Amino acid sequence: MKIVIVGAGAMGSRFALMLHHSGNEVTLIDGWPENVAAIKKFGLRAQFNGKSVVAKIPIYQLDQVQQLQNYQADLLIAFTKSNQLEATFDKVKTLIGPNTYVLCLLNGLGHEAVLQKYVSVDHLILGITLWTAALSGPGQAVLIGTGNVELQNFSPKGKEFTLQVEKVFAAAGLNPQYSDNVKYSIWRKACVNGTLNTLCSLLECNIKELGQTSFAPTLLKEIIAEFAAVAAHEGINLNPDEVYQHVAVAFTSDSAEHYPSMYQDLVQNHRQTEIDFINGAVWSKGQQYKIATPYCALLTQLIHAKEELLQQ
Amino acid sequence: MKIVIVGAGAMGSRFALMLHHSGNEVTLIDGWPENVAAIKKFGLRAQFNGKSVVAKIPIYQLDQVQQLQNYQADLLIAFTKSNQLEATFDKVKTLIGPNTYVLCLLNGLGHEAVLQKYVSVDHLILGITLWTAALSGPGQAVLIGTGNVELQNFSPKGKEFTLQVEKVFAAAGLNPQYSDNVKYSIWRKACVNGTLNTLCSLLECNIKELGQTSFAPTLLKEIIAEFAAVAAHEGINLNPDEVYQHVAVAFTSDSAEHYPSMYQDLVQNHRQTEIDFINGAVWSKGQQYKIATPYCALLTQLIHAKEELLQQ
């Protein structure tokens, strides 16, 4: 399969490597010049479950996508930051032909609204993944452990191709599972990010520390209730108690001392966060559906205020 | 007038000094042993608008109030921390006789509910003050600038004595003003604390920096709207636009680079804050009156979570 991976960060590198090794024609696009230069020069290097591997995979700088003239992928996988999705797709849209499918595996809500500007709903596939990945430097990935991918075509017409993607992913060892309700899974995962990521970033603590505060249960439940109310309006029936238990498991998990990615973006790197695609999306949808989401509203405002303060 | 000042911190020291100098019989009560020892040994020392002054004022350790057997004050002024008000009054209640009045000048809401356990409403006086004060060490106050006091008896019966207090304060140079709606002034001042103190503490910034974030107007207005809704239920008619303007003035005032007292308590000293008497009081009253106050609720929960995290 001709696969273009947009975003050669940690997760994009994992998928590129695994799909390349299983025989697909993989092309990378990335906006970080040092990363592109390193992969061009040395190939994509990775510590893959303890083994050093190198893969010669073509990579193009985002601003030079025109070098791929007339190239049209079978599948384009979005691995950008949420808040860079639109600007990035403005630049890669020439790679999306009438037969190209776009798969979005980003955390959060509302990406389909952005992607529908670039691809018809028939050619849109949504998913979530529990794979993890890290970068140790430009063009160097650290890929440890296992994971899976859950995916489903956005409109019924796309099912046939999505099942082909499932096969390709299975051959690559990506443990795909065709879902009959991927939107439910996306919302349920967004509840994890909208509680743990947001609160740890605001309170500057790790997941374990958050779980030890006496207000954690109340905070989680209030936030999840807002997600559930808005999801219900989109026909997704989250069970707030089940979601709460699912989120709270993280407090005592092996990775509880982990600082969520939003914490890393905001507190460590003073970058823009993806809040607008998590609590901000719930707030925004809530306004549209006339559902009150004051906790999501206030949390979004506070995270944005903190972004501005830390970028001063 | 026989005046007992409960809490010989910065502000208590200011009032003690000024009321002592104008000829009143002032007694101090305080819970901080080093402070009590210093004032016993050296007197209450102050830099008073640039001049060094010392006043020999009797002071008693909070745990040794029984040494003041049968002493009953004409006026007892509360200058504790809000969250220590109840525990402190449990210890000083023997000084409150049938003719003793209690004046509360603390910032925040809900102190009258605590004080009514110790004094009848007829003998309760509420107020606010714009005087400032600081401590440079135990028993050493730094008192600069000017201020005023607004006060009013809680129930009509107490007016006569309150007018006497006004005279005593005037003679001490405290610039008192008898108010015909002190509850309005208390609520309006609580709006300042419930926005600036709370947000600066949570976002770890000073007032000027908060004012420079693009979400500051929205945050202030949402919080003030909740205060106004709850105040209205108590017959206090705050004008949200006027209060917003009043609060926002602080962003460009001379003291905009100041870190509010709650920031000092929480971020610098890792102490309990007075949030339960500010946003927490609005949340609590809102629950009682069935008025939604989600911003105050979430802010209170977040500040408490941060207290716990910083005290770990």
XYZ file of C-alpha atoms in Angstrom:
624
model
C 0.000 0.000 0.000
C 1.228 3.536 -0.810
C 1.200 5.203 2.583
C 2.124 8.805 3.375
C 2.687 9.552 7.027
C 2.208 13.224 7.862
C 4.260 13.991 10.923
C 7.490 12.055 11.539
C 7.505 12.556 15.292
C 7.697 9.654 17.692
C 4.413 7.995 16.768
C 4.697 8.725 13.047
C 8.151 7.146 13.107
C 6.799 4.002 14.781
C 4.073 3.519 12.193
C 6.465 4.374 9.329
C 9.017 1.855 10.498
C 6.591 -0.978 11.107
C 4.687 -0.392 7.850
C 7.952 -0.077 5.890
C 9.330 -3.316 7.322
C 6.204 -5.180 6.286
C 6.662 -4.135 2.663
C 4.588 -1.015 2.123
C 5.689 2.023 0.127
C 6.006 4.509 2.943
C 6.732 8.217 2.558
C 7.267 10.657 5.425
C 6.385 14.353 5.548
C 7.590 16.498 8.429
C 7.905 20.153 9.364
C 10.968 19.990 11.641
C 14.058 20.684 9.472
C 16.595 18.916 11.746
C 14.422 15.816 11.792
C 14.048 15.762 8.010
C 17.802 16.314 7.532
C 18.720 13.499 9.942
C 16.359 11.002 8.322
C 17.585 11.974 4.843
C 21.196 11.533 5.888
C 21.091 8.494 8.177
C 17.693 6.936 7.495
C 15.106 6.581 10.224
C 16.951 5.126 13.190
C 15.222 3.431 16.085
C 15.795 1.453 19.228
C 13.065 -1.070 18.520
C 12.428 -3.145 21.647
C 16.131 -3.073 22.398
C 17.472 -3.631 18.852
C 19.025 -0.883 16.745
C 17.294 -0.655 13.386
C 17.641 1.736 10.452
C 15.140 2.193 7.635
C 15.741 4.174 4.464
C 12.394 5.872 4.093
C 11.932 8.898 1.823
C 11.098 12.062 3.730
C 10.056 15.498 2.533
C 10.069 18.782 4.351
C 6.499 20.049 4.728
C 7.307 23.155 2.699
C 8.641 21.039 -0.174
C 5.722 18.690 -0.694
C 5.540 19.963 -4.293
C 8.586 17.772 -4.984
C 6.132 14.868 -4.750
C 4.324 16.166 -7.858
C 1.442 13.949 -9.012
C 2.095 11.478 -6.174
C -1.173 10.306 -4.733
C -1.199 8.027 -1.733
C -3.626 5.182 -1.076
C -3.578 6.104 2.583
C -2.459 9.220 4.357
C -2.055 8.955 8.131
C -2.217 12.142 10.224
C 0.301 12.239 13.065
C 0.626 15.987 13.557
C -0.127 17.892 16.726
C -3.882 18.575 16.850
C -3.401 22.300 16.686
C -1.177 21.964 13.599
C -3.517 19.615 11.746
C -5.208 22.261 9.630
C -2.080 24.227 8.700
C -0.323 20.970 7.822
C -3.148 19.630 5.675
C -3.255 22.924 3.784
C 0.232 21.978 2.627
C -0.221 18.250 1.955
C -3.624 18.412 0.296
C -2.071 17.948 -3.150
C -1.221 14.382 -2.092
C -4.904 13.590 -1.521
C -6.435 12.315 -4.771
C -9.976 11.061 -5.365
C -8.947 7.569 -4.245
C -6.853 8.572 -1.233
C -8.093 7.700 2.240
C -7.101 9.715 5.302
C -6.684 8.024 8.679
C -6.636 10.129 11.830
C -5.269 8.539 15.007
C -4.874 11.751 17.009
C -6.078 12.023 20.590
C -8.961 14.372 21.127
C -12.179 15.531 19.556
C -13.120 17.458 16.455
C -10.385 16.370 14.056
C -12.945 14.993 11.606
C -14.366 18.498 11.194
C -10.923 19.746 10.139
C -10.183 16.798 7.857
C -13.504 16.995 6.029
C -12.153 20.144 4.395
C -9.569 17.985 2.636
C -11.217 14.586 2.093
C -14.778 13.364 1.579
C -16.428 11.592 4.508
C -16.401 8.406 2.403
C -12.616 8.470 2.492
C -12.131 9.352 6.129
C -11.082 6.757 8.714
C -10.962 7.477 12.430
C -9.131 5.572 15.084
C -7.260 5.522 18.336
C -4.054 3.782 19.266
C -2.504 2.653 22.512
C 0.983 2.342 20.983
C 3.567 4.606 22.582
C 6.765 6.098 21.201
C 9.434 8.638 22.059
C 12.195 10.523 20.252
C 15.740 10.606 21.586
C 16.810 13.138 18.957
C 16.114 14.158 15.341
C 15.427 11.023 13.304
C 15.934 8.736 16.301
C 12.983 6.929 17.828
C 12.729 4.832 20.964
C 10.026 2.206 20.466
C 9.321 -0.061 23.405
C 6.405 -2.233 24.398
C 3.228 -3.185 22.630
C -0.035 -1.551 21.657
C -2.988 -1.729 19.333
C -5.058 0.272 16.903
C -8.816 0.560 16.762
C -10.220 1.991 13.553
C -13.425 2.483 11.602
C -14.504 4.310 8.465
C -16.366 7.536 9.213
C -19.162 6.766 6.733
C -20.369 3.250 5.849
C -19.064 3.505 2.253
C -15.461 3.441 3.431
C -15.668 0.065 5.114
C -14.122 -2.031 2.342
C -10.917 -0.009 2.227
C -10.758 0.216 6.020
C -10.761 -3.573 6.196
C -7.801 -3.531 3.753
C -6.006 -1.107 6.080
C -6.726 -3.485 8.940
C -4.979 -6.281 6.987
C -1.987 -4.093 6.166
C -1.692 -3.036 9.801
C -2.004 -6.641 10.964
C 0.829 -7.662 8.656
C 2.934 -4.868 10.162
C 2.290 -6.128 13.696
C 0.265 -3.097 14.677
C -2.536 -5.201 16.242
C -5.440 -3.484 14.516
C -9.033 -4.106 15.390
C -11.929 -3.051 13.224
C -14.325 -1.194 15.497
C -18.081 -0.954 15.240
C -18.111 2.226 17.349
C -14.818 4.029 17.116
C -16.435 7.348 18.027
C -17.313 5.871 21.416
C -13.680 4.838 21.902
C -12.447 8.285 20.844
C -14.761 10.000 23.331
C -13.823 7.568 26.100
C -10.131 8.200 25.481
C -10.749 11.960 25.330
C -12.164 11.688 28.858
C -8.776 10.395 30.008
C -6.965 13.295 28.368
C -9.568 15.852 29.439
C -9.107 14.933 33.082
C -5.561 13.701 33.673
C -3.716 15.802 31.075
C -5.580 18.993 31.821
C -5.494 18.786 35.618
C -1.853 17.645 35.810
C -0.864 20.528 33.528
C -2.762 23.102 35.518
C -1.690 21.815 38.936
C 1.835 20.870 37.789
C 1.839 17.332 39.099
C 2.066 13.789 37.803
C -0.859 11.385 37.563
C -0.085 9.661 40.856
C 0.098 12.957 42.752
C -3.181 14.122 41.228
C -4.805 10.879 42.341
C -3.653 11.470 45.909
C -5.490 14.798 46.229
C -8.827 14.532 47.964
C -10.613 16.500 45.231
C -9.526 14.214 42.369
C -12.718 12.094 42.382
C -14.971 15.167 42.333
C -12.969 16.875 39.620
C -12.906 13.787 37.405
C -16.615 13.132 37.831
C -17.639 16.708 37.053
C -15.505 16.804 33.912
C -16.603 13.366 32.714
C -20.260 14.346 33.255
C -19.798 17.240 30.825
C -18.090 15.031 28.234
C -20.919 12.487 28.576
C -23.643 15.120 28.185
C -22.106 16.472 24.981
C -21.283 12.999 23.620
C -24.901 11.923 24.196
C -25.996 14.740 21.904
C -23.818 13.152 19.194
C -25.383 9.748 19.827
C -22.441 8.417 21.854
C -23.537 6.911 25.152
C -20.688 7.088 27.620
C -21.364 5.545 31.004
C -19.931 8.141 33.418
C -19.300 5.640 36.217
C -17.517 3.224 33.909
C -15.431 6.037 32.398
C -14.543 7.322 35.874
C -13.305 3.876 36.904
C -11.369 3.638 33.617
C -9.656 6.994 34.231
C -9.033 6.415 37.936
C -7.134 3.192 37.199
C -4.333 5.424 35.936
C -3.737 6.773 39.465
C -2.322 3.457 40.592
C -0.987 2.111 37.289
C 2.668 1.419 36.534
C 2.876 4.701 34.640
C 1.242 6.814 37.374
C 4.447 8.769 37.918
C 4.315 9.823 34.281
C 3.742 13.491 33.398
C 1.099 13.623 30.632
C 1.997 14.980 27.207
C 0.117 18.218 27.815
C 2.218 18.808 30.936
C 5.333 18.274 28.829
C 4.085 20.684 26.167
C 2.969 23.368 28.596
C 5.057 23.222 31.748
C 8.307 21.817 30.390
C 8.404 23.245 26.870
C 6.113 26.316 27.153
C 4.319 25.287 23.970
C 0.713 25.604 22.899
C -1.301 22.664 24.175
C -4.012 20.631 22.459
C -6.657 21.828 24.922
C -8.904 23.107 22.121
C -9.284 19.522 20.898
C -10.043 18.139 24.349
C -11.923 20.188 26.970
C -12.096 23.084 24.516
C -13.878 20.890 21.970
C -16.446 19.854 24.574
C -16.983 23.499 25.527
C -17.340 24.494 21.890
C -19.715 21.625 21.045
C -21.632 22.381 24.248
C -22.208 25.963 23.123
C -23.406 24.662 19.754
C -25.802 22.160 21.370
C -26.814 24.494 24.216
C -25.383 22.184 26.872
C -23.652 23.843 29.842
C -20.000 22.796 30.192
C -18.607 25.289 32.723
C -15.806 23.025 33.959
C -14.518 22.442 30.432
C -14.897 26.150 29.674
C -12.972 27.289 32.738
C -10.263 24.637 32.318
C -9.776 25.653 28.675
C -9.538 29.321 29.641
C -7.079 28.588 32.455
C -4.833 26.428 30.250
C -4.803 29.106 27.552
C -4.020 31.776 30.150
C -1.149 29.626 31.424
C 0.136 29.139 27.865
C 0.255 32.901 27.452
C 1.928 33.451 30.828
C 4.607 30.841 30.142
C 5.283 32.160 26.668
C 5.773 35.740 27.875
C -12.234 52.023 75.229
C -11.093 48.564 76.346
C -10.078 46.936 73.104
C -8.780 43.394 72.628
C -7.158 42.710 69.283
C -7.188 39.038 68.381
C -4.312 38.375 66.008
C -1.158 40.492 66.328
C -0.055 40.039 62.747
C 0.663 42.981 60.499
C -2.816 44.468 60.449
C -3.564 43.698 64.085
C -0.328 45.458 65.010
C -1.311 48.537 63.009
C -4.685 48.858 64.723
C -3.173 48.098 68.144
C -0.526 50.757 67.739
C -2.835 53.469 66.440
C -5.542 52.753 69.040
C -2.962 52.586 71.838
C -1.408 55.896 70.834
C -4.793 57.598 70.935
C -5.318 56.521 74.553
C -7.309 53.314 74.468
C -6.661 50.312 76.714
C -5.413 47.856 74.109
C -4.636 44.194 74.723
C -3.182 41.813 72.136
C -3.801 38.073 71.776
C -1.713 36.029 69.357
C -0.955 32.412 68.557
C 2.630 32.765 67.279
C 5.016 32.210 70.242
C 7.990 34.122 68.761
C 5.754 37.107 68.084
C 4.319 37.089 71.591
C 7.809 36.741 73.139
C 9.225 39.625 71.076
C 6.371 41.983 71.940
C 6.602 41.044 75.643
C 10.351 41.665 75.648
C 10.738 44.739 73.412
C 7.209 46.102 73.084
C 5.481 46.362 69.746
C 8.013 47.930 67.417
C 7.089 49.558 64.143
C 8.413 51.598 61.281
C 5.473 53.986 61.182
C 5.628 56.061 57.992
C 9.404 56.197 58.326
C 9.635 56.769 62.082
C 10.685 54.096 64.580
C 8.090 53.724 67.316
C 7.704 51.333 70.231
C 4.537 50.713 72.220
C 4.326 48.743 75.443
C 1.096 46.852 74.853
C 0.172 43.783 76.910
C 0.085 40.614 74.857
C -1.089 37.101 75.709
C -0.371 33.831 74.000
C -3.614 32.396 72.615
C -3.254 29.309 74.820
C -2.885 31.467 77.930
C -5.960 33.641 77.592
C -7.106 32.316 80.984
C -4.490 34.656 82.522
C -6.948 37.430 81.590
C -9.503 36.011 84.044
C -12.683 38.076 84.309
C -11.386 40.611 81.783
C -14.155 41.637 79.462
C -13.449 43.948 76.585
C -15.743 46.674 75.258
C -14.602 45.782 71.754
C -12.856 42.749 70.400
C -11.418 43.071 66.887
C -10.822 39.910 64.856
C -7.596 39.983 62.833
C -6.951 36.256 62.481
C -6.673 34.329 59.238
C -10.197 33.464 58.063
C -9.579 29.769 58.361
C -8.349 30.190 61.956
C -11.247 32.389 63.051
C -13.325 29.644 64.605
C -10.479 27.831 66.384
C -9.215 31.154 67.711
C -12.596 32.327 68.974
C -13.064 29.020 70.762
C -10.110 30.114 72.873
C -10.921 33.815 73.347
C -14.657 33.458 73.963
C -14.152 33.971 77.722
C -13.243 37.592 76.945
C -16.640 38.202 75.356
C -19.098 39.324 78.017
C -22.723 40.422 77.590
C -21.592 43.977 76.780
C -18.693 43.109 74.502
C -18.938 43.954 70.815
C -17.016 42.030 68.166
C -15.745 43.771 65.041
C -14.690 41.704 62.041
C -12.573 43.395 59.378
C -11.457 40.236 57.588
C -11.590 39.927 53.810
C -14.076 37.438 52.495
C -17.542 36.112 53.114
C -19.221 34.098 55.814
C -17.325 35.307 58.888
C -20.549 36.522 60.510
C -21.838 32.941 60.516
C -18.773 31.866 62.494
C -18.863 34.831 64.866
C -22.553 34.437 65.690
C -21.561 31.366 67.661
C -19.681 33.625 70.057
C -21.590 36.917 70.100
C -25.223 37.948 69.577
C -26.070 39.677 66.309
C -26.816 42.823 68.323
C -23.153 42.955 69.299
C -21.602 42.141 65.963
C -20.008 44.821 63.772
C -18.801 44.143 60.240
C -16.393 46.163 58.202
C -13.680 46.338 55.607
C -10.453 48.240 55.620
C -8.099 49.503 52.958
C -5.216 49.968 55.405
C -2.171 47.848 54.609
C 0.581 46.519 56.853
C 3.518 44.134 56.801
C 5.738 42.381 59.327
C 9.514 42.494 59.026
C 9.941 39.992 61.871
C 8.298 38.898 65.148
C 6.897 41.960 66.870
C 8.112 44.308 64.164
C 5.622 45.979 61.856
C 6.153 48.103 58.770
C 3.276 50.558 58.462
C 3.313 52.823 55.445
C 0.703 54.860 53.649
C -2.886 55.613 54.440
C -6.190 53.791 54.428
C -9.672 53.800 55.843
C -12.258 51.674 57.585
C -15.893 51.208 56.678
C -18.064 49.668 59.361
C -21.638 48.985 60.298
C -23.481 47.074 63.021
C -24.885 43.772 61.784
C -28.308 44.368 63.375
C -29.903 47.818 63.896
C -29.654 47.595 67.683
C -25.880 47.843 67.572
C -25.759 51.217 65.869
C -25.173 53.359 68.949
C -22.049 51.504 69.986
C -20.796 51.328 66.393
C -20.957 55.119 66.216
C -18.821 55.189 69.378
C -16.316 52.894 67.679
C -16.304 55.251 64.729
C -15.340 58.129 67.072
C -12.604 56.075 68.720
C -11.225 55.072 65.327
C -11.387 58.668 64.110
C -9.392 59.814 67.135
C -6.801 57.134 66.290
C -6.470 58.415 62.725
C -7.973 55.275 61.219
C -10.324 57.250 58.934
C -13.504 55.375 59.762
C -16.731 55.824 57.914
C -20.061 54.595 59.155
C -21.615 52.650 56.299
C -25.262 52.218 55.488
C -24.543 49.057 53.481
C -21.357 47.430 54.639
C -22.474 44.043 53.310
C -22.434 45.492 49.809
C -18.875 46.723 50.368
C -17.811 43.330 51.746
C -19.241 41.522 48.714
C -17.682 44.008 46.311
C -14.287 43.564 47.945
C -14.726 39.783 47.943
C -15.098 40.015 44.156
C -11.593 41.476 43.996
C -10.172 38.655 46.089
C -12.220 35.972 44.340
C -10.819 36.958 40.963
C -7.318 38.367 41.413
C -6.172 36.342 44.430
C -7.582 33.066 43.213
C -6.438 33.307 39.595
C -2.952 34.638 40.417
C -2.501 31.792 42.913
C -3.628 29.137 40.482
C -1.713 30.501 37.499
C 1.293 31.624 39.579
C 1.489 35.164 38.292
C 1.149 38.691 39.581
C -1.839 40.945 38.976
C -0.249 42.728 36.023
C 0.625 39.461 34.278
C -2.889 38.119 34.826
C -4.291 41.274 33.273
C -2.154 40.773 30.193
C -3.653 37.361 29.380
C -6.385 37.481 26.773
C -8.764 35.405 28.914
C -8.636 37.721 31.935
C -11.804 39.667 31.034
C -13.819 36.483 30.453
C -12.568 34.857 33.642
C -13.293 37.932 35.750
C -16.765 38.408 34.313
C -17.791 34.772 34.787
C -16.621 34.758 38.399
C -18.184 38.128 39.211
C -21.492 36.972 37.681
C -21.583 34.080 40.154
C -20.771 36.355 43.100
C -23.518 38.767 41.965
C -26.116 35.992 41.587
C -25.485 34.697 45.093
C -25.257 38.185 46.612
C -28.610 39.089 45.038
C -30.179 36.212 46.943
C -28.937 37.876 50.140
C -30.432 41.203 49.074
C -27.107 42.708 47.965
C -27.291 44.177 44.481
C -23.863 44.172 42.919
C -23.628 45.693 39.455
C -21.436 43.192 37.570
C -20.173 45.754 35.040
C -19.241 48.229 37.747
C -17.530 45.519 39.795
C -15.634 44.289 36.732
C -14.336 47.810 36.073
C -13.424 48.141 39.752
C -11.433 44.876 39.681
C -9.822 45.499 36.291
C -8.385 48.814 37.508
C -5.922 46.716 39.515
C -4.295 45.427 36.310
C -2.796 48.831 35.604
C -2.521 50.216 39.133
C 0.724 51.073 40.879
C 0.582 47.798 42.771
C -0.115 45.609 39.703
C 3.212 43.837 40.124
C 2.113 42.763 43.579
C 1.488 39.059 44.285
C -1.800 38.775 46.201
C -1.841 37.441 49.757
C -3.303 34.113 48.647
C -0.376 33.652 46.255
C 1.983 34.337 49.158
C 0.173 31.835 51.372
C -0.078 29.114 48.742
C 2.808 29.387 46.306
C 5.459 30.961 48.519
C 4.636 29.498 51.929
C 2.691 26.326 51.037
C 0.008 27.222 53.565
C -3.736 26.727 53.582
C -5.449 29.577 51.762
C -8.615 31.449 52.653
C -10.417 30.132 49.545
C -13.291 28.718 51.613
C -14.183 32.276 52.661
C -14.013 33.642 49.123
C -14.974 31.503 46.091
C -15.681 28.588 48.399
C -18.202 30.679 50.338
C -19.993 31.608 47.111
C -20.059 27.947 46.064
C -21.372 26.906 49.475
C -24.028 29.631 49.584
C -24.930 28.802 45.969
C -25.612 25.194 46.922
C -27.773 26.402 49.797
C -29.751 28.796 47.560
C -29.800 26.439 44.545
C -27.781 28.839 42.394
C -25.202 27.292 40.053
C -21.669 28.532 40.761
C -19.485 26.136 38.730
C -16.564 28.550 38.308
C -16.354 29.171 42.049
C -16.748 25.432 42.701
C -13.986 24.413 40.318
C -11.648 27.199 41.452
C -12.141 26.192 45.086
C -11.462 22.545 44.266
C -8.348 23.421 42.249
C -6.929 25.678 44.977
C -7.532 22.983 47.586
C -5.902 20.367 45.339
C -2.910 22.672 44.910
C -2.697 23.209 48.691
C -2.509 19.447 49.149
C 0.076 19.011 46.392
C 2.319 21.761 47.782
C 2.050 20.445 51.327
C 3.051 16.889 50.347
